[in-house]
Structures are given as C-alpha cells and as structure tokens.
Amino acid sequence: MSSVMGKELIKDKKFDFYSVQGLNQVEEALYDAVSGCGGQTKEICFNLIEAGGKRLRPLLVLNAAQCFGSLNESVINTAAAFELIHLASLVHDDIIDGSNTRRNKPSLNAEKGNLTSVLVGDYLFAKAFEILATNRLIPAMNLAVEAITEMCDGEIAQADNRFNFNQSVDNYYERIYKKTGILIAACCQAGAIAGGATDKEIEALKVYGIHMGYAFQIIDDILDFTGDPKVLGKPVGSDLKEGNLTLPVLKIMMQEEYKRGLEQIFAQPDFSEDSYKEILRLLQDSYALDESYKDAERAVRIAQEALGEIKDSSSRYCLNEIAEKILVRKK
C-alpha cells in the first residue's frame, strides 16, 4: 500500500514526520494566535503550546494539502486552527476526567483550578475560530463546527454510559467516531480543500481520517491497560476507574463468565489497585487485548486503502506512514 514514488523521494533519509514542510510555520502561527492576550492567559497558553505533543492534526492538514498543491498561508492557518481546537479539547477533557497530569506534568486544572481551565479552553476555541474567520476559511470552519458539536455529544454520551455493562461494540465505535474520529477526519478534509482537491479526493481523505481516528483511539484504550505511565505521561487505568468501558473491556464482556467477574469487581465499594490488576489478568486471559489490536490493524488498513484515490507523492507516503506508526506508538 505504500507509495513507490514517495519512497523514492525520501530514499536514504531517516523518515522524520516533524521535518514536514510548514510545521515550523504552524508553530509560529500558534504562538502568534495567543500572543495578544493578557499576562497570565498568555503565559498559560504559551506553556500549553510549549508542552508539545504529537502535532498529529497539523501534520494531517499539511500533508493532505500538499498531496494536491503547494504550501500556502491558508494551509498554515488551517493547521494552526485545528491544533488550537485540539489543545482546547485536551484542557476540557482533563477537567471532565479529573486528570491531575498531562505529559508527565501537572494538568492545567490541577495547577490553576477548573475555573481558569474552562476559560482557557474557551479562549483557545475562540482563537481557532478567529483564525478561520479572519482568513475566510469557511469550509474549514464548517468542518470544525461539526467536529466540535459531535465531540461534545460524544463526551455527554460517554458520561451517560459510565459503568453501563449493556453497551455494545457498535456503541463504542459511535462514541469514538464522535470523540476522536471526526476531528481527525475534519483535519484531513480541511487540508485537502485548502490544497485544491476534488470532491472524490476529499471524501477519500475523510474515510482515511475516520479510520485513523478509530485506530488511534483503540491503541489509546489498549495503552490504558498496558502502557508505561512514565511514557504515557498520565496514570494507566484511568478510563476503567472512571467507568468508561473501552473496546478491550467490551470484548471480554461478550463472554458471560468474564462479564460476571467484571460486574462483581465493579460492585466493590472501592476500586483498588488489586481490582485493576485482576481486570488486566482477565483481559490477558481472554485475548481481548489481542483482538482489540487486530481491530486497530483493520482500521489502519482501511485508512491506507482510502489513500489509493490520491495521486502518488511524498505527502501521500507520509500519510500512509502516519497510519502505520499509530500501531506501534507508546504514548
């Protein structure tokens, strides 16, 4: 599935996603967007940007755009806006989840409290839309509005289904489409539009993005059981302890004997470390983690197959490799 031409273009070079053309300009645009705010707000926003992260969403915008055209100001602004939306969603997620750490550092809500965190998240959303509105990036704005709407709906659905043992795998996919898939798909579509893609090509990148989102979230949910907290930058088992039943748990619950065992564990007054270890043992015994990983592999295959509609280039190759790297990520 990998691009032959793309491989030739980067032959004999160490592949580095962060050398993608335009990424440094996106970083500058992020700082510029928040540089005009007041002292404490500016300091907080700068710290959030400096904390880094994968910059997956800007990478997707940049590469999607450069599959069809050259780098331009519209592409840079689109990438920056979507990264600000992502940063805002992380700030709000930490409040919702009561998370005390983010990337091995105290989360904003742990340091400054929920009030400040909510307002900073809102500020970042506002700045993202300021970029899109000022530069008249209306298609990207429409995609962003749809994505944020669905993300909120997904969070509400997740909160409403905590400790709900009657959820299905279909419910899970619907939820992660809203929580993760739609924003990643929006980045790919917005980049393609900024690059001058056809409707067919934009639709192909939407399919790519949705299934990238599925794979990313499934691996994230697996790492919640198997990851190293020092590498993840946050405690493991947080989803389970909050009652959010992810794909590995839903798969194990398809077997009645395991389902009964899980229900008994959750019925205990206190969810201890021993409880978590017992659930992890059940997951490993039932092959639920392996089966979940296979689902992530299938999602990546579908994402890569969708790229078949896109002409060969180094940018298409990069999109292919980004999908591949999701399966081996550690954080």
Short mmCIF file of N, CA and C in Angstrom, two decimals, residues 185-267:
data_model
loop_
_atom_site.label_atom_id
_atom_site.label_comp_id
_atom_site.label_asym_id
_atom_site.label_seq_id
_atom_site.Cartn_x
_atom_site.Cartn_y
_atom_site.Cartn_z
N ALA A 185 -10.72 13.38 10.89
CA ALA A 185 -11.25 13.42 9.53
C ALA A 185 -11.39 14.85 9.04
N ALA A 186 -11.84 15.75 9.92
CA ALA A 186 -12.00 17.16 9.55
C ALA A 186 -10.66 17.78 9.17
N CYS A 187 -9.60 17.43 9.89
CA CYS A 187 -8.26 17.93 9.56
C CYS A 187 -7.86 17.50 8.14
N CYS A 188 -8.10 16.23 7.84
CA CYS A 188 -7.74 15.71 6.51
C CYS A 188 -8.56 16.39 5.42
N GLN A 189 -9.87 16.53 5.65
CA GLN A 189 -10.74 17.18 4.67
C GLN A 189 -10.37 18.65 4.47
N ALA A 190 -10.16 19.35 5.59
CA ALA A 190 -9.83 20.78 5.51
C ALA A 190 -8.51 20.99 4.77
N GLY A 191 -7.53 20.14 5.04
CA GLY A 191 -6.26 20.23 4.32
C GLY A 191 -6.43 19.97 2.84
N ALA A 192 -7.22 18.97 2.51
CA ALA A 192 -7.47 18.64 1.11
C ALA A 192 -8.15 19.79 0.38
N ILE A 193 -9.13 20.40 1.05
CA ILE A 193 -9.84 21.55 0.45
C ILE A 193 -8.87 22.70 0.22
N ALA A 194 -8.03 23.00 1.21
CA ALA A 194 -7.06 24.08 1.07
C ALA A 194 -6.06 23.81 -0.04
N GLY A 195 -5.82 22.52 -0.31
CA GLY A 195 -4.87 22.15 -1.37
C GLY A 195 -5.49 22.07 -2.75
N GLY A 196 -6.82 22.18 -2.82
CA GLY A 196 -7.49 22.16 -4.12
C GLY A 196 -7.90 20.79 -4.59
N ALA A 197 -8.21 19.88 -3.68
CA ALA A 197 -8.61 18.52 -4.04
C ALA A 197 -10.01 18.49 -4.65
N THR A 198 -10.30 17.42 -5.38
CA THR A 198 -11.64 17.20 -5.91
C THR A 198 -12.54 16.63 -4.82
N ASP A 199 -13.84 16.63 -5.06
CA ASP A 199 -14.79 16.08 -4.08
C ASP A 199 -14.47 14.62 -3.78
N LYS A 200 -14.11 13.86 -4.80
CA LYS A 200 -13.79 12.44 -4.61
C LYS A 200 -12.56 12.28 -3.73
N GLU A 201 -11.58 13.11 -3.93
CA GLU A 201 -10.35 13.05 -3.13
C GLU A 201 -10.61 13.50 -1.69
N ILE A 202 -11.44 14.51 -1.52
CA ILE A 202 -11.80 14.96 -0.17
C ILE A 202 -12.53 13.85 0.58
N GLU A 203 -13.43 13.15 -0.10
CA GLU A 203 -14.16 12.05 0.52
C GLU A 203 -13.21 10.90 0.90
N ALA A 204 -12.24 10.63 0.04
CA ALA A 204 -11.25 9.58 0.35
C ALA A 204 -10.47 9.92 1.61
N LEU A 205 -10.10 11.19 1.76
CA LEU A 205 -9.36 11.59 2.95
C LEU A 205 -10.25 11.63 4.19
N LYS A 206 -11.53 11.83 4.00
CA LYS A 206 -12.46 11.71 5.13
C LYS A 206 -12.48 10.27 5.64
N VAL A 207 -12.57 9.32 4.73
CA VAL A 207 -12.54 7.89 5.11
C VAL A 207 -11.22 7.57 5.81
N TYR A 208 -10.13 8.04 5.23
CA TYR A 208 -8.81 7.86 5.85
C TYR A 208 -8.81 8.40 7.27
N GLY A 209 -9.29 9.62 7.45
CA GLY A 209 -9.27 10.26 8.76
C GLY A 209 -10.13 9.57 9.80
N ILE A 210 -11.32 9.16 9.40
CA ILE A 210 -12.22 8.47 10.34
C ILE A 210 -11.56 7.20 10.86
N HIS A 211 -10.99 6.41 9.96
CA HIS A 211 -10.39 5.14 10.38
C HIS A 211 -9.06 5.33 11.09
N MET A 212 -8.36 6.42 10.77
CA MET A 212 -7.19 6.81 11.56
C MET A 212 -7.63 7.08 13.00
N GLY A 213 -8.74 7.79 13.14
CA GLY A 213 -9.27 8.09 14.46
C GLY A 213 -9.65 6.85 15.23
N TYR A 214 -10.27 5.88 14.55
CA TYR A 214 -10.61 4.61 15.19
C TYR A 214 -9.34 3.93 15.72
N ALA A 215 -8.35 3.81 14.84
CA ALA A 215 -7.12 3.13 15.22
C ALA A 215 -6.43 3.85 16.37
N PHE A 216 -6.35 5.16 16.28
CA PHE A 216 -5.69 5.95 17.33
C PHE A 216 -6.36 5.73 18.68
N GLN A 217 -7.70 5.77 18.71
CA GLN A 217 -8.41 5.63 19.98
C GLN A 217 -8.33 4.21 20.52
N ILE A 218 -8.39 3.21 19.64
CA ILE A 218 -8.28 1.82 20.11
C ILE A 218 -6.90 1.59 20.74
N ILE A 219 -5.84 2.05 20.08
CA ILE A 219 -4.50 1.90 20.65
C ILE A 219 -4.40 2.66 21.97
N ASP A 220 -5.01 3.84 22.04
CA ASP A 220 -5.03 4.61 23.28
C ASP A 220 -5.70 3.80 24.39
N ASP A 221 -6.79 3.11 24.05
CA ASP A 221 -7.51 2.33 25.05
C ASP A 221 -6.74 1.08 25.47
N ILE A 222 -5.98 0.52 24.54
CA ILE A 222 -5.12 -0.61 24.90
C ILE A 222 -3.99 -0.15 25.83
N LEU A 223 -3.40 0.99 25.49
CA LEU A 223 -2.31 1.53 26.32
C LEU A 223 -2.78 1.89 27.72
N ASP A 224 -4.07 2.15 27.88
CA ASP A 224 -4.60 2.44 29.21
C ASP A 224 -4.46 1.23 30.13
N PHE A 225 -4.28 0.05 29.53
CA PHE A 225 -4.06 -1.17 30.32
C PHE A 225 -2.61 -1.63 30.30
N THR A 226 -1.90 -1.36 29.21
CA THR A 226 -0.58 -1.96 29.04
C THR A 226 0.56 -0.95 29.02
N GLY A 227 0.25 0.34 28.97
CA GLY A 227 1.29 1.35 28.81
C GLY A 227 2.11 1.61 30.06
N ASP A 228 3.22 2.27 29.85
CA ASP A 228 4.10 2.71 30.94
C ASP A 228 3.67 4.13 31.33
N PRO A 229 3.26 4.35 32.57
CA PRO A 229 2.80 5.69 32.97
C PRO A 229 3.83 6.79 32.70
N LYS A 230 5.12 6.45 32.84
CA LYS A 230 6.16 7.46 32.61
C LYS A 230 6.23 7.86 31.15
N VAL A 231 5.95 6.90 30.27
CA VAL A 231 5.96 7.19 28.83
C VAL A 231 4.67 7.87 28.42
N LEU A 232 3.55 7.36 28.95
CA LEU A 232 2.25 7.93 28.62
C LEU A 232 2.10 9.36 29.13
N GLY A 233 2.74 9.64 30.25
CA GLY A 233 2.62 10.96 30.85
C GLY A 233 1.37 11.11 31.69
N LYS A 234 0.70 10.01 31.99
CA LYS A 234 -0.52 10.03 32.81
C LYS A 234 -0.70 8.63 33.40
N PRO A 235 -1.47 8.48 34.45
CA PRO A 235 -1.67 7.16 35.05
C PRO A 235 -2.40 6.21 34.10
N VAL A 236 -2.06 4.93 34.20
CA VAL A 236 -2.80 3.93 33.43
C VAL A 236 -4.07 3.53 34.19
N GLY A 237 -5.01 2.98 33.46
CA GLY A 237 -6.24 2.50 34.08
C GLY A 237 -7.25 3.58 34.40
N SER A 238 -6.98 4.82 33.94
CA SER A 238 -7.87 5.92 34.33
C SER A 238 -9.26 5.78 33.74
N ASP A 239 -9.35 5.33 32.50
CA ASP A 239 -10.67 5.15 31.87
C ASP A 239 -11.51 4.14 32.65
N LEU A 240 -10.88 3.02 32.97
CA LEU A 240 -11.60 1.95 33.67
C LEU A 240 -12.07 2.41 35.04
N LYS A 241 -11.19 3.10 35.74
CA LYS A 241 -11.53 3.56 37.08
C LYS A 241 -12.67 4.59 37.06
N GLU A 242 -12.80 5.30 35.93
CA GLU A 242 -13.88 6.27 35.77
C GLU A 242 -15.17 5.62 35.27
N GLY A 243 -15.10 4.31 34.97
CA GLY A 243 -16.29 3.61 34.49
C GLY A 243 -16.51 3.71 33.01
N ASN A 244 -15.48 4.18 32.25
CA ASN A 244 -15.59 4.25 30.80
C ASN A 244 -15.17 2.91 30.21
N LEU A 245 -16.12 2.18 29.67
CA LEU A 245 -15.87 0.84 29.17
C LEU A 245 -15.38 0.92 27.73
N THR A 246 -14.10 0.64 27.53
CA THR A 246 -13.49 0.75 26.21
C THR A 246 -13.50 -0.61 25.51
N LEU A 247 -12.95 -0.64 24.29
CA LEU A 247 -13.08 -1.84 23.45
C LEU A 247 -12.56 -3.12 24.12
N PRO A 248 -11.39 -3.14 24.75
CA PRO A 248 -10.95 -4.38 25.38
C PRO A 248 -11.94 -4.91 26.41
N VAL A 249 -12.52 -4.01 27.21
CA VAL A 249 -13.48 -4.43 28.23
C VAL A 249 -14.76 -4.94 27.58
N LEU A 250 -15.22 -4.25 26.55
CA LEU A 250 -16.45 -4.68 25.87
C LEU A 250 -16.26 -6.03 25.20
N LYS A 251 -15.07 -6.29 24.70
CA LYS A 251 -14.80 -7.59 24.07
C LYS A 251 -14.81 -8.72 25.10
N ILE A 252 -14.21 -8.46 26.26
CA ILE A 252 -14.18 -9.50 27.28
C ILE A 252 -15.59 -9.77 27.82
N MET A 253 -16.42 -8.74 27.81
CA MET A 253 -17.77 -8.90 28.34
C MET A 253 -18.70 -9.68 27.40
N MET A 254 -18.23 -9.95 26.20
CA MET A 254 -19.01 -10.80 25.29
C MET A 254 -19.05 -12.24 25.80
N GLN A 255 -18.12 -12.57 26.68
CA GLN A 255 -18.10 -13.90 27.29
C GLN A 255 -18.72 -13.80 28.69
N GLU A 256 -19.79 -14.53 28.88
CA GLU A 256 -20.62 -14.35 30.07
C GLU A 256 -19.85 -14.53 31.37
N GLU A 257 -18.93 -15.52 31.40
CA GLU A 257 -18.22 -15.77 32.66
C GLU A 257 -17.32 -14.59 33.04
N TYR A 258 -16.71 -13.95 32.04
CA TYR A 258 -15.87 -12.79 32.32
C TYR A 258 -16.74 -11.60 32.69
N LYS A 259 -17.88 -11.46 32.04
CA LYS A 259 -18.77 -10.35 32.33
C LYS A 259 -19.21 -10.37 33.80
N ARG A 260 -19.56 -11.56 34.28
CA ARG A 260 -19.97 -11.68 35.69
C ARG A 260 -18.84 -11.29 36.62
N GLY A 261 -17.62 -11.71 36.28
CA GLY A 261 -16.46 -11.38 37.11
C GLY A 261 -16.21 -9.88 37.17
N LEU A 262 -16.35 -9.22 36.01
CA LEU A 262 -16.16 -7.77 35.98
C LEU A 262 -17.23 -7.04 36.79
N GLU A 263 -18.45 -7.47 36.65
CA GLU A 263 -19.54 -6.84 37.40
C GLU A 263 -19.33 -6.96 38.90
N GLN A 264 -18.79 -8.11 39.33
CA GLN A 264 -18.51 -8.31 40.76
C GLN A 264 -17.40 -7.37 41.24
N ILE A 265 -16.38 -7.20 40.39
CA ILE A 265 -15.27 -6.31 40.76
C ILE A 265 -15.77 -4.87 40.89
N PHE A 266 -16.57 -4.43 39.93
CA PHE A 266 -17.07 -3.06 39.96
C PHE A 266 -18.10 -2.84 41.06
N ALA A 267 -18.69 -3.92 41.54
CA ALA A 267 -19.68 -3.80 42.61
C ALA A 267 -19.02 -3.53 43.96
#
